[in-house]
Amino acid sequence: QATWDVEVDPTNSNRVYATSFYDGRTNSRSGINVSNDGGQTWTHPATARPPANFCLTASNRDEPAAFGISIDPANANRVFIGTNCGLAMSTDAGVTWTFIDPTPNNLARDVWDVVVHDGGIIDICGDDGHQRSTNSGVTWTTATGIPLGSGRCSIAVSPGEPYVIFAVSG
């Protein structure tokens, strides 16, 4: 499988999160994987699979892929991962996962990157462009004016100015 991102829990160096593309196996281990022993062994939590009829296509659920990872700097138990089926969120350090569709008027699409910052603000980018949540992913908004383009992207927050977001897309 092709690994996309790896993040180490800043409060527990034995906890590591990794994301990858679909690997072509019948019992795929692609998508979201978690290690609690510094990467010696990995688990693919059963809840790291989106619910039925949630994804844009059935193959996105059956052929999981996951992308950018962000660990909440204020609470390392809160982890967010962009997937080919919306945003995956864990509130218990990767033991269980729930899936969020930031644009609930259509089926969940690719979320390529995510960053959690400045008191729990979540910024994502992906096939639906840029979205922001200030309430733990319950509701989402997008920029007014000229929005960020949709598609593959990367997003980051300025370390000195948390109100400044850097993004590339296209």
mmCIF file of C-alpha atoms in Angstrom:
data_model
loop_
_atom_site.group_PDB
_atom_site.id
_atom_site.type_symbol
_atom_site.label_atom_id
_atom_site.label_comp_id
_atom_site.label_asym_id
_atom_site.label_seq_id
_atom_site.Cartn_x
_atom_site.Cartn_y
_atom_site.Cartn_z
ATOM 1 C CA GLN A 1 0.000 0.000 0.000
ATOM 2 C CA ALA A 2 1.111 3.575 -0.570
ATOM 3 C CA THR A 3 1.469 5.585 2.638
ATOM 4 C CA TRP A 4 0.245 9.191 2.493
ATOM 5 C CA ASP A 5 0.849 10.681 5.968
ATOM 6 C CA VAL A 6 2.292 9.704 9.367
ATOM 7 C CA GLU A 7 1.817 11.594 12.651
ATOM 8 C CA VAL A 8 3.162 10.860 16.128
ATOM 9 C CA ASP A 9 1.020 11.758 19.149
ATOM 10 C CA PRO A 10 2.849 14.675 20.851
ATOM 11 C CA THR A 11 1.829 13.373 24.301
ATOM 12 C CA ASN A 12 2.656 9.700 23.698
ATOM 13 C CA SER A 13 5.474 8.863 21.284
ATOM 14 C CA ASN A 14 4.329 5.225 21.149
ATOM 15 C CA ARG A 15 1.038 6.242 19.489
ATOM 16 C CA VAL A 16 1.436 6.713 15.734
ATOM 17 C CA TYR A 17 -1.196 7.294 13.048
ATOM 18 C CA ALA A 18 -0.662 6.425 9.382
ATOM 19 C CA THR A 19 -2.805 6.847 6.286
ATOM 20 C CA SER A 20 -2.611 5.067 2.951
ATOM 21 C CA PHE A 21 -4.300 4.400 -0.375
ATOM 22 C CA TYR A 22 -6.322 1.307 -1.227
ATOM 23 C CA ASP A 23 -3.963 -1.658 -1.537
ATOM 24 C CA GLY A 24 -6.004 -3.950 -3.818
ATOM 25 C CA ARG A 25 -6.414 -6.686 -1.195
ATOM 26 C CA THR A 26 -9.721 -8.402 -0.531
ATOM 27 C CA ASN A 27 -9.311 -7.700 3.198
ATOM 28 C CA SER A 28 -7.669 -4.331 2.782
ATOM 29 C CA ARG A 29 -5.723 -2.676 5.587
ATOM 30 C CA SER A 30 -5.509 0.622 3.742
ATOM 31 C CA GLY A 31 -7.042 3.848 5.007
ATOM 32 C CA ILE A 32 -6.466 4.578 8.703
ATOM 33 C CA ASN A 33 -3.990 2.589 10.807
ATOM 34 C CA VAL A 34 -2.945 3.125 14.424
ATOM 35 C CA SER A 35 0.091 1.869 16.335
ATOM 36 C CA ASN A 36 0.398 1.968 20.130
ATOM 37 C CA ASP A 37 3.931 0.563 20.266
ATOM 38 C CA GLY A 38 5.930 3.054 18.220
ATOM 39 C CA GLY A 39 5.105 1.451 14.868
ATOM 40 C CA GLN A 40 6.103 -2.129 15.636
ATOM 41 C CA THR A 41 2.531 -3.354 15.148
ATOM 42 C CA TRP A 42 -0.502 -1.713 13.521
ATOM 43 C CA THR A 43 -4.252 -2.001 13.838
ATOM 44 C CA HIS A 44 -6.922 -1.047 11.346
ATOM 45 C CA PRO A 45 -9.855 -0.178 13.641
ATOM 46 C CA ALA A 46 -13.177 -1.630 12.477
ATOM 47 C CA THR A 47 -14.825 1.783 12.929
ATOM 48 C CA ALA A 48 -12.303 3.336 10.510
ATOM 49 C CA ARG A 49 -14.663 2.297 7.709
ATOM 50 C CA PRO A 50 -17.406 4.765 6.753
ATOM 51 C CA PRO A 51 -21.069 3.825 7.185
ATOM 52 C CA ALA A 52 -23.047 2.414 4.249
ATOM 53 C CA ASN A 53 -24.527 4.946 1.797
ATOM 54 C CA PHE A 54 -22.309 7.721 3.180
ATOM 55 C CA CYS A 55 -19.651 7.937 0.450
ATOM 56 C CA LEU A 56 -19.957 9.448 -3.000
ATOM 57 C CA THR A 57 -19.441 5.969 -4.467
ATOM 58 C CA ALA A 58 -19.648 2.482 -2.984
ATOM 59 C CA SER A 59 -16.055 1.835 -4.081
ATOM 60 C CA ASN A 60 -14.863 4.669 -1.808
ATOM 61 C CA ARG A 61 -16.189 2.691 1.136
ATOM 62 C CA ASP A 62 -14.986 -0.685 -0.132
ATOM 63 C CA GLU A 63 -11.580 0.620 -1.270
ATOM 64 C CA PRO A 64 -10.576 2.948 1.592
ATOM 65 C CA ALA A 65 -8.019 5.685 1.232
ATOM 66 C CA ALA A 66 -6.958 8.226 3.840
ATOM 67 C CA PHE A 67 -4.838 11.328 3.512
ATOM 68 C CA GLY A 68 -3.881 14.186 5.874
ATOM 69 C CA ILE A 69 -3.798 13.755 9.655
ATOM 70 C CA SER A 70 -4.189 16.419 12.357
ATOM 71 C CA ILE A 71 -3.966 15.920 16.120
ATOM 72 C CA ASP A 72 -5.673 18.622 18.190
ATOM 73 C CA PRO A 73 -2.861 20.509 19.977
ATOM 74 C CA ALA A 74 -5.179 21.204 22.944
ATOM 75 C CA ASN A 75 -6.377 17.585 23.307
ATOM 76 C CA ALA A 76 -4.272 14.815 21.732
ATOM 77 C CA ASN A 77 -7.177 12.358 22.062
ATOM 78 C CA ARG A 78 -8.955 14.296 19.276
ATOM 79 C CA VAL A 79 -7.600 13.177 15.905
ATOM 80 C CA PHE A 80 -8.912 14.142 12.469
ATOM 81 C CA ILE A 81 -8.097 12.401 9.187
ATOM 82 C CA GLY A 82 -9.154 13.306 5.673
ATOM 83 C CA THR A 83 -10.430 10.316 3.718
ATOM 84 C CA ASN A 84 -11.942 9.459 0.350
ATOM 85 C CA CYS A 85 -15.252 9.493 2.213
ATOM 86 C CA GLY A 86 -15.307 12.740 4.206
ATOM 87 C CA LEU A 87 -13.556 13.486 7.477
ATOM 88 C CA ALA A 88 -12.815 10.799 10.081
ATOM 89 C CA MET A 89 -12.757 11.902 13.721
ATOM 90 C CA SER A 90 -11.609 10.097 16.842
ATOM 91 C CA THR A 91 -12.111 11.476 20.341
ATOM 92 C CA ASP A 92 -10.358 8.548 22.056
ATOM 93 C CA ALA A 93 -6.885 8.563 20.458
ATOM 94 C CA GLY A 94 -7.786 6.378 17.493
ATOM 95 C CA VAL A 95 -9.639 3.573 19.257
ATOM 96 C CA THR A 96 -12.946 4.445 17.567
ATOM 97 C CA TRP A 97 -13.797 6.652 14.570
ATOM 98 C CA THR A 98 -16.838 8.514 13.316
ATOM 99 C CA PHE A 99 -17.254 10.023 9.869
ATOM 100 C CA ILE A 100 -18.341 13.580 9.132
ATOM 101 C CA ASP A 101 -19.615 14.928 5.819
ATOM 102 C CA PRO A 102 -18.918 18.686 5.847
ATOM 103 C CA THR A 103 -21.382 19.135 2.954
ATOM 104 C CA PRO A 104 -24.362 17.018 4.058
ATOM 105 C CA ASN A 105 -26.518 18.014 1.068
ATOM 106 C CA ASN A 106 -24.533 15.528 -1.040
ATOM 107 C CA LEU A 107 -22.650 12.305 -0.372
ATOM 108 C CA ALA A 108 -19.214 12.510 1.254
ATOM 109 C CA ARG A 109 -16.308 13.230 -1.078
ATOM 110 C CA ASP A 110 -12.496 13.368 -0.734
ATOM 111 C CA VAL A 111 -11.072 15.438 2.105
ATOM 112 C CA TRP A 112 -7.374 15.673 1.229
ATOM 113 C CA ASP A 113 -6.052 17.572 4.230
ATOM 114 C CA VAL A 114 -7.095 18.802 7.657
ATOM 115 C CA VAL A 115 -5.641 21.056 10.338
ATOM 116 C CA VAL A 116 -6.956 21.599 13.874
ATOM 117 C CA HIS A 117 -5.811 24.801 15.552
ATOM 118 C CA ASP A 118 -6.551 27.898 17.629
ATOM 119 C CA GLY A 119 -8.894 26.498 20.255
ATOM 120 C CA GLY A 120 -10.348 23.646 18.206
ATOM 121 C CA ILE A 121 -11.029 25.283 14.839
ATOM 122 C CA ILE A 122 -10.983 22.632 12.102
ATOM 123 C CA ASP A 123 -10.034 23.624 8.542
ATOM 124 C CA ILE A 124 -10.240 21.109 5.726
ATOM 125 C CA CYS A 125 -9.731 21.145 1.978
ATOM 126 C CA GLY A 126 -10.753 18.689 -0.675
ATOM 127 C CA ASP A 127 -13.178 17.996 -3.473
ATOM 128 C CA ASP A 128 -15.671 20.453 -1.947
ATOM 129 C CA GLY A 129 -13.014 23.184 -1.564
ATOM 130 C CA HIS A 130 -12.202 24.739 1.828
ATOM 131 C CA GLN A 131 -14.516 24.246 4.793
ATOM 132 C CA ARG A 132 -14.213 25.416 8.420
ATOM 133 C CA SER A 133 -15.861 24.246 11.624
ATOM 134 C CA THR A 134 -15.699 26.082 14.933
ATOM 135 C CA ASN A 135 -17.868 23.551 16.803
ATOM 136 C CA SER A 136 -16.065 20.189 16.538
ATOM 137 C CA GLY A 137 -17.395 19.406 13.076
ATOM 138 C CA VAL A 138 -21.105 19.872 13.768
ATOM 139 C CA THR A 139 -21.502 22.680 11.221
ATOM 140 C CA TRP A 140 -19.243 23.879 8.421
ATOM 141 C CA THR A 141 -18.815 27.131 6.513
ATOM 142 C CA THR A 142 -16.742 28.214 3.560
ATOM 143 C CA ALA A 143 -15.054 31.508 2.746
ATOM 144 C CA THR A 144 -17.062 34.250 1.159
ATOM 145 C CA GLY A 145 -15.693 35.890 -1.968
ATOM 146 C CA ILE A 146 -13.229 33.811 -3.957
ATOM 147 C CA PRO A 147 -13.212 30.275 -2.486
ATOM 148 C CA LEU A 148 -10.270 27.872 -2.480
ATOM 149 C CA GLY A 149 -10.357 25.591 -5.506
ATOM 150 C CA SER A 150 -11.485 22.024 -5.144
ATOM 151 C CA GLY A 151 -9.428 18.875 -5.604
ATOM 152 C CA ARG A 152 -6.126 17.689 -4.196
ATOM 153 C CA CYS A 153 -4.792 20.179 -1.695
ATOM 154 C CA SER A 154 -2.699 20.836 1.361
ATOM 155 C CA ILE A 155 -3.511 23.187 4.220
ATOM 156 C CA ALA A 156 -1.526 24.597 7.157
ATOM 157 C CA VAL A 157 -1.800 27.280 9.831
ATOM 158 C CA SER A 158 0.826 29.923 10.458
ATOM 159 C CA PRO A 159 2.615 29.070 13.728
ATOM 160 C CA GLY A 160 2.845 32.758 14.686
ATOM 161 C CA GLU A 161 -0.543 33.935 13.443
ATOM 162 C CA PRO A 162 -3.282 31.330 13.995
ATOM 163 C CA TYR A 163 -5.732 33.384 11.936
ATOM 164 C CA VAL A 164 -3.555 32.908 8.814
ATOM 165 C CA ILE A 165 -4.159 29.777 6.712
ATOM 166 C CA PHE A 166 -1.879 28.630 3.910
ATOM 167 C CA ALA A 167 -3.325 26.355 1.247
ATOM 168 C CA VAL A 168 -2.517 24.987 -2.173
ATOM 169 C CA SER A 169 -5.018 23.269 -4.407
ATOM 170 C CA GLY A 170 -5.410 22.091 -7.942
#
